[in-house]
Amino acid sequence: WFNMPAQKKPEARKQKVRREKKPRNTVISRIHTIHLHKRLHGATFKTKAPKAIKEVKKFAQLTMGTSDVRIDAKLNQFLWSKGVRNVPFRVRVVLSRKRNDEEESGEEMYTFVSHV
């Protein structure tokens, strides 16, 4: 029928090379650009800057795998620099996973987010 190609033999499936995942309890720092404009699209004007801080925390939690996220005062100042409504479109941050020295907290590591 309609010049159908001949049946091919099933080739051996290529196995994906999985890279080794590093443990979540190592101390590490990475530089990222967070695209806030798309994350704040449709947010009410008076909630934009507070929501930007929540989105930065959420991004840090996902990338570094720690529930304890702390934001530097300079980063907070930068996010609020243009007021509550006009949050910067993008922000460059350094995400640093550090050891937690406080005995009371259940978390072994925390993430410190600072402005580049």
mmCIF file with all atom_site columns, C-alpha atoms in Angstrom:
data_model
loop_
_atom_site.group_PDB
_atom_site.id
_atom_site.type_symbol
_atom_site.label_atom_id
_atom_site.label_alt_id
_atom_site.label_comp_id
_atom_site.label_asym_id
_atom_site.label_entity_id
_atom_site.label_seq_id
_atom_site.pdbx_PDB_ins_code
_atom_site.Cartn_x
_atom_site.Cartn_y
_atom_site.Cartn_z
_atom_site.occupancy
_atom_site.B_iso_or_equiv
_atom_site.pdbx_formal_charge
_atom_site.auth_seq_id
_atom_site.auth_comp_id
_atom_site.auth_asym_id
_atom_site.auth_atom_id
_atom_site.pdbx_PDB_model_num
ATOM 1   C CA . TRP A 1 1   ? 0.000  0.000  0.000  1.00 0.00 ? 1   TRP A CA 1
ATOM 2   C CA . PHE A 1 2   ? 1.106  3.583  -0.770 1.00 0.00 ? 2   PHE A CA 1
ATOM 3   C CA . ASN A 1 3   ? 4.823  2.726  -0.901 1.00 0.00 ? 3   ASN A CA 1
ATOM 4   C CA . MET A 1 4   ? 5.036  1.696  2.733  1.00 0.00 ? 4   MET A CA 1
ATOM 5   C CA . PRO A 1 5   ? 8.617  1.243  3.939  1.00 0.00 ? 5   PRO A CA 1
ATOM 6   C CA . ALA A 1 6   ? 9.799  -2.224 4.785  1.00 0.00 ? 6   ALA A CA 1
ATOM 7   C CA . GLN A 1 7   ? 9.643  -3.217 8.433  1.00 0.00 ? 7   GLN A CA 1
ATOM 8   C CA . LYS A 1 8   ? 12.847 -2.355 10.242 1.00 0.00 ? 8   LYS A CA 1
ATOM 9   C CA . LYS A 1 9   ? 14.357 -4.518 12.923 1.00 0.00 ? 9   LYS A CA 1
ATOM 10  C CA . PRO A 1 10  ? 14.060 -2.965 16.359 1.00 0.00 ? 10  PRO A CA 1
ATOM 11  C CA . GLU A 1 11  ? 17.453 -1.478 17.113 1.00 0.00 ? 11  GLU A CA 1
ATOM 12  C CA . ALA A 1 12  ? 19.065 -1.800 20.476 1.00 0.00 ? 12  ALA A CA 1
ATOM 13  C CA . ARG A 1 13  ? 17.785 1.081  22.562 1.00 0.00 ? 13  ARG A CA 1
ATOM 14  C CA . LYS A 1 14  ? 20.319 3.723  23.389 1.00 0.00 ? 14  LYS A CA 1
ATOM 15  C CA . GLN A 1 15  ? 20.790 3.997  27.096 1.00 0.00 ? 15  GLN A CA 1
ATOM 16  C CA . LYS A 1 16  ? 20.901 7.508  28.473 1.00 0.00 ? 16  LYS A CA 1
ATOM 17  C CA . VAL A 1 17  ? 24.033 8.406  30.328 1.00 0.00 ? 17  VAL A CA 1
ATOM 18  C CA . ARG A 1 18  ? 22.879 9.636  33.691 1.00 0.00 ? 18  ARG A CA 1
ATOM 19  C CA . ARG A 1 19  ? 25.094 12.129 35.383 1.00 0.00 ? 19  ARG A CA 1
ATOM 20  C CA . GLU A 1 20  ? 25.856 11.491 38.973 1.00 0.00 ? 20  GLU A CA 1
ATOM 21  C CA . LYS A 1 21  ? 23.807 13.627 41.331 1.00 0.00 ? 21  LYS A CA 1
ATOM 22  C CA . LYS A 1 22  ? 25.732 15.415 44.021 1.00 0.00 ? 22  LYS A CA 1
ATOM 23  C CA . PRO A 1 23  ? 24.500 15.031 47.588 1.00 0.00 ? 23  PRO A CA 1
ATOM 24  C CA . ARG A 1 24  ? 22.268 17.813 48.871 1.00 0.00 ? 24  ARG A CA 1
ATOM 25  C CA . ASN A 1 25  ? 24.394 18.354 51.968 1.00 0.00 ? 25  ASN A CA 1
ATOM 26  C CA . THR A 1 26  ? 27.484 19.800 50.269 1.00 0.00 ? 26  THR A CA 1
ATOM 27  C CA . VAL A 1 27  ? 28.423 23.474 50.609 1.00 0.00 ? 27  VAL A CA 1
ATOM 28  C CA . ILE A 1 28  ? 28.154 25.118 47.176 1.00 0.00 ? 28  ILE A CA 1
ATOM 29  C CA . SER A 1 29  ? 27.591 28.518 45.518 1.00 0.00 ? 29  SER A CA 1
ATOM 30  C CA . ARG A 1 30  ? 26.016 29.249 42.141 1.00 0.00 ? 30  ARG A CA 1
ATOM 31  C CA . ILE A 1 31  ? 25.135 32.388 40.192 1.00 0.00 ? 31  ILE A CA 1
ATOM 32  C CA . HIS A 1 32  ? 21.664 32.518 38.626 1.00 0.00 ? 32  HIS A CA 1
ATOM 33  C CA . THR A 1 33  ? 19.476 35.029 36.815 1.00 0.00 ? 33  THR A CA 1
ATOM 34  C CA . ILE A 1 34  ? 15.883 34.985 38.024 1.00 0.00 ? 34  ILE A CA 1
ATOM 35  C CA . HIS A 1 35  ? 13.360 36.235 35.478 1.00 0.00 ? 35  HIS A CA 1
ATOM 36  C CA . LEU A 1 36  ? 10.902 37.988 37.785 1.00 0.00 ? 36  LEU A CA 1
ATOM 37  C CA . HIS A 1 37  ? 8.795  39.575 35.044 1.00 0.00 ? 37  HIS A CA 1
ATOM 38  C CA . LYS A 1 38  ? 7.224  36.272 34.014 1.00 0.00 ? 38  LYS A CA 1
ATOM 39  C CA . ARG A 1 39  ? 6.780  35.183 37.626 1.00 0.00 ? 39  ARG A CA 1
ATOM 40  C CA . LEU A 1 40  ? 4.935  38.380 38.599 1.00 0.00 ? 40  LEU A CA 1
ATOM 41  C CA . HIS A 1 41  ? 2.746  38.653 35.501 1.00 0.00 ? 41  HIS A CA 1
ATOM 42  C CA . GLY A 1 42  ? -0.823 39.379 36.545 1.00 0.00 ? 42  GLY A CA 1
ATOM 43  C CA . ALA A 1 43  ? 0.027  40.169 40.162 1.00 0.00 ? 43  ALA A CA 1
ATOM 44  C CA . THR A 1 44  ? -1.803 43.054 41.822 1.00 0.00 ? 44  THR A CA 1
ATOM 45  C CA . PHE A 1 45  ? 0.300  46.216 41.967 1.00 0.00 ? 45  PHE A CA 1
ATOM 46  C CA . LYS A 1 46  ? 0.474  46.426 45.742 1.00 0.00 ? 46  LYS A CA 1
ATOM 47  C CA . THR A 1 47  ? 1.620  42.803 46.069 1.00 0.00 ? 47  THR A CA 1
ATOM 48  C CA . LYS A 1 48  ? 4.347  42.802 43.397 1.00 0.00 ? 48  LYS A CA 1
ATOM 49  C CA . ALA A 1 49  ? 7.433  43.460 45.560 1.00 0.00 ? 49  ALA A CA 1
ATOM 50  C CA . PRO A 1 50  ? 6.363  41.092 48.377 1.00 0.00 ? 50  PRO A CA 1
ATOM 51  C CA . LYS A 1 51  ? 5.530  38.442 45.795 1.00 0.00 ? 51  LYS A CA 1
ATOM 52  C CA . ALA A 1 52  ? 8.944  38.950 44.138 1.00 0.00 ? 52  ALA A CA 1
ATOM 53  C CA . ILE A 1 53  ? 10.632 38.085 47.432 1.00 0.00 ? 53  ILE A CA 1
ATOM 54  C CA . LYS A 1 54  ? 8.466  34.974 47.781 1.00 0.00 ? 54  LYS A CA 1
ATOM 55  C CA . GLU A 1 55  ? 9.345  33.940 44.215 1.00 0.00 ? 55  GLU A CA 1
ATOM 56  C CA . VAL A 1 56  ? 13.075 34.371 44.871 1.00 0.00 ? 56  VAL A CA 1
ATOM 57  C CA . LYS A 1 57  ? 12.714 32.172 47.969 1.00 0.00 ? 57  LYS A CA 1
ATOM 58  C CA . LYS A 1 58  ? 10.755 29.572 45.990 1.00 0.00 ? 58  LYS A CA 1
ATOM 59  C CA . PHE A 1 59  ? 13.402 29.555 43.239 1.00 0.00 ? 59  PHE A CA 1
ATOM 60  C CA . ALA A 1 60  ? 16.165 29.093 45.812 1.00 0.00 ? 60  ALA A CA 1
ATOM 61  C CA . GLN A 1 61  ? 14.288 26.225 47.463 1.00 0.00 ? 61  GLN A CA 1
ATOM 62  C CA . LEU A 1 62  ? 13.866 24.383 44.168 1.00 0.00 ? 62  LEU A CA 1
ATOM 63  C CA . THR A 1 63  ? 17.429 24.851 42.917 1.00 0.00 ? 63  THR A CA 1
ATOM 64  C CA . MET A 1 64  ? 19.292 24.253 46.173 1.00 0.00 ? 64  MET A CA 1
ATOM 65  C CA . GLY A 1 65  ? 16.939 21.773 47.832 1.00 0.00 ? 65  GLY A CA 1
ATOM 66  C CA . THR A 1 66  ? 16.738 23.448 51.239 1.00 0.00 ? 66  THR A CA 1
ATOM 67  C CA . SER A 1 67  ? 13.574 24.630 52.924 1.00 0.00 ? 67  SER A CA 1
ATOM 68  C CA . ASP A 1 68  ? 15.432 27.293 54.954 1.00 0.00 ? 68  ASP A CA 1
ATOM 69  C CA . VAL A 1 69  ? 16.142 30.274 52.649 1.00 0.00 ? 69  VAL A CA 1
ATOM 70  C CA . ARG A 1 70  ? 17.575 33.592 53.855 1.00 0.00 ? 70  ARG A CA 1
ATOM 71  C CA . ILE A 1 71  ? 17.617 36.748 51.750 1.00 0.00 ? 71  ILE A CA 1
ATOM 72  C CA . ASP A 1 72  ? 20.391 39.348 51.977 1.00 0.00 ? 72  ASP A CA 1
ATOM 73  C CA . ALA A 1 73  ? 19.388 42.913 52.908 1.00 0.00 ? 73  ALA A CA 1
ATOM 74  C CA . LYS A 1 74  ? 21.024 44.298 49.720 1.00 0.00 ? 74  LYS A CA 1
ATOM 75  C CA . LEU A 1 75  ? 18.913 41.977 47.560 1.00 0.00 ? 75  LEU A CA 1
ATOM 76  C CA . ASN A 1 76  ? 15.791 43.046 49.437 1.00 0.00 ? 76  ASN A CA 1
ATOM 77  C CA . GLN A 1 77  ? 16.739 46.695 48.852 1.00 0.00 ? 77  GLN A CA 1
ATOM 78  C CA . PHE A 1 78  ? 17.281 46.048 45.141 1.00 0.00 ? 78  PHE A CA 1
ATOM 79  C CA . LEU A 1 79  ? 13.881 44.356 44.744 1.00 0.00 ? 79  LEU A CA 1
ATOM 80  C CA . TRP A 1 80  ? 12.167 47.303 46.458 1.00 0.00 ? 80  TRP A CA 1
ATOM 81  C CA . SER A 1 81  ? 14.369 49.973 44.746 1.00 0.00 ? 81  SER A CA 1
ATOM 82  C CA . LYS A 1 82  ? 11.720 50.991 42.177 1.00 0.00 ? 82  LYS A CA 1
ATOM 83  C CA . GLY A 1 83  ? 8.817  50.821 44.613 1.00 0.00 ? 83  GLY A CA 1
ATOM 84  C CA . VAL A 1 84  ? 6.168  48.229 45.344 1.00 0.00 ? 84  VAL A CA 1
ATOM 85  C CA . ARG A 1 85  ? 4.752  48.197 41.800 1.00 0.00 ? 85  ARG A CA 1
ATOM 86  C CA . ASN A 1 86  ? 7.743  48.463 39.456 1.00 0.00 ? 86  ASN A CA 1
ATOM 87  C CA . VAL A 1 87  ? 9.870  45.487 40.409 1.00 0.00 ? 87  VAL A CA 1
ATOM 88  C CA . PRO A 1 88  ? 12.991 44.940 38.213 1.00 0.00 ? 88  PRO A CA 1
ATOM 89  C CA . PHE A 1 89  ? 12.385 42.483 35.354 1.00 0.00 ? 89  PHE A CA 1
ATOM 90  C CA . ARG A 1 90  ? 15.417 40.326 36.143 1.00 0.00 ? 90  ARG A CA 1
ATOM 91  C CA . VAL A 1 91  ? 17.747 39.893 39.084 1.00 0.00 ? 91  VAL A CA 1
ATOM 92  C CA . ARG A 1 92  ? 21.196 38.241 39.235 1.00 0.00 ? 92  ARG A CA 1
ATOM 93  C CA . VAL A 1 93  ? 21.715 36.342 42.475 1.00 0.00 ? 93  VAL A CA 1
ATOM 94  C CA . VAL A 1 94  ? 24.291 34.154 44.163 1.00 0.00 ? 94  VAL A CA 1
ATOM 95  C CA . LEU A 1 95  ? 22.743 31.105 45.812 1.00 0.00 ? 95  LEU A CA 1
ATOM 96  C CA . SER A 1 96  ? 25.001 29.768 48.574 1.00 0.00 ? 96  SER A CA 1
ATOM 97  C CA . ARG A 1 97  ? 24.175 26.554 50.390 1.00 0.00 ? 97  ARG A CA 1
ATOM 98  C CA . LYS A 1 98  ? 25.722 26.751 53.860 1.00 0.00 ? 98  LYS A CA 1
ATOM 99  C CA . ARG A 1 99  ? 25.883 24.657 56.999 1.00 0.00 ? 99  ARG A CA 1
ATOM 100 C CA . ASN A 1 100 ? 23.419 25.523 59.734 1.00 0.00 ? 100 ASN A CA 1
ATOM 101 C CA . ASP A 1 101 ? 25.154 26.154 63.069 1.00 0.00 ? 101 ASP A CA 1
ATOM 102 C CA . GLU A 1 102 ? 21.945 26.614 65.058 1.00 0.00 ? 102 GLU A CA 1
ATOM 103 C CA . GLU A 1 103 ? 21.105 23.557 67.150 1.00 0.00 ? 103 GLU A CA 1
ATOM 104 C CA . GLU A 1 104 ? 17.365 24.333 67.437 1.00 0.00 ? 104 GLU A CA 1
ATOM 105 C CA . SER A 1 105 ? 16.645 24.151 63.701 1.00 0.00 ? 105 SER A CA 1
ATOM 106 C CA . GLY A 1 106 ? 15.907 20.753 62.189 1.00 0.00 ? 106 GLY A CA 1
ATOM 107 C CA . GLU A 1 107 ? 17.569 21.636 58.885 1.00 0.00 ? 107 GLU A CA 1
ATOM 108 C CA . GLU A 1 108 ? 21.205 20.687 58.340 1.00 0.00 ? 108 GLU A CA 1
ATOM 109 C CA . MET A 1 109 ? 21.741 23.264 55.551 1.00 0.00 ? 109 MET A CA 1
ATOM 110 C CA . TYR A 1 110 ? 20.322 26.667 54.609 1.00 0.00 ? 110 TYR A CA 1
ATOM 111 C CA . THR A 1 111 ? 20.469 28.768 51.439 1.00 0.00 ? 111 THR A CA 1
ATOM 112 C CA . PHE A 1 112 ? 21.710 32.350 51.538 1.00 0.00 ? 112 PHE A CA 1
ATOM 113 C CA . VAL A 1 113 ? 20.588 34.470 48.558 1.00 0.00 ? 113 VAL A CA 1
ATOM 114 C CA . SER A 1 114 ? 22.567 37.626 47.794 1.00 0.00 ? 114 SER A CA 1
ATOM 115 C CA . HIS A 1 115 ? 22.596 40.183 44.975 1.00 0.00 ? 115 HIS A CA 1
ATOM 116 C CA . VAL A 1 116 ? 25.449 40.111 42.423 1.00 0.00 ? 116 VAL A CA 1
#
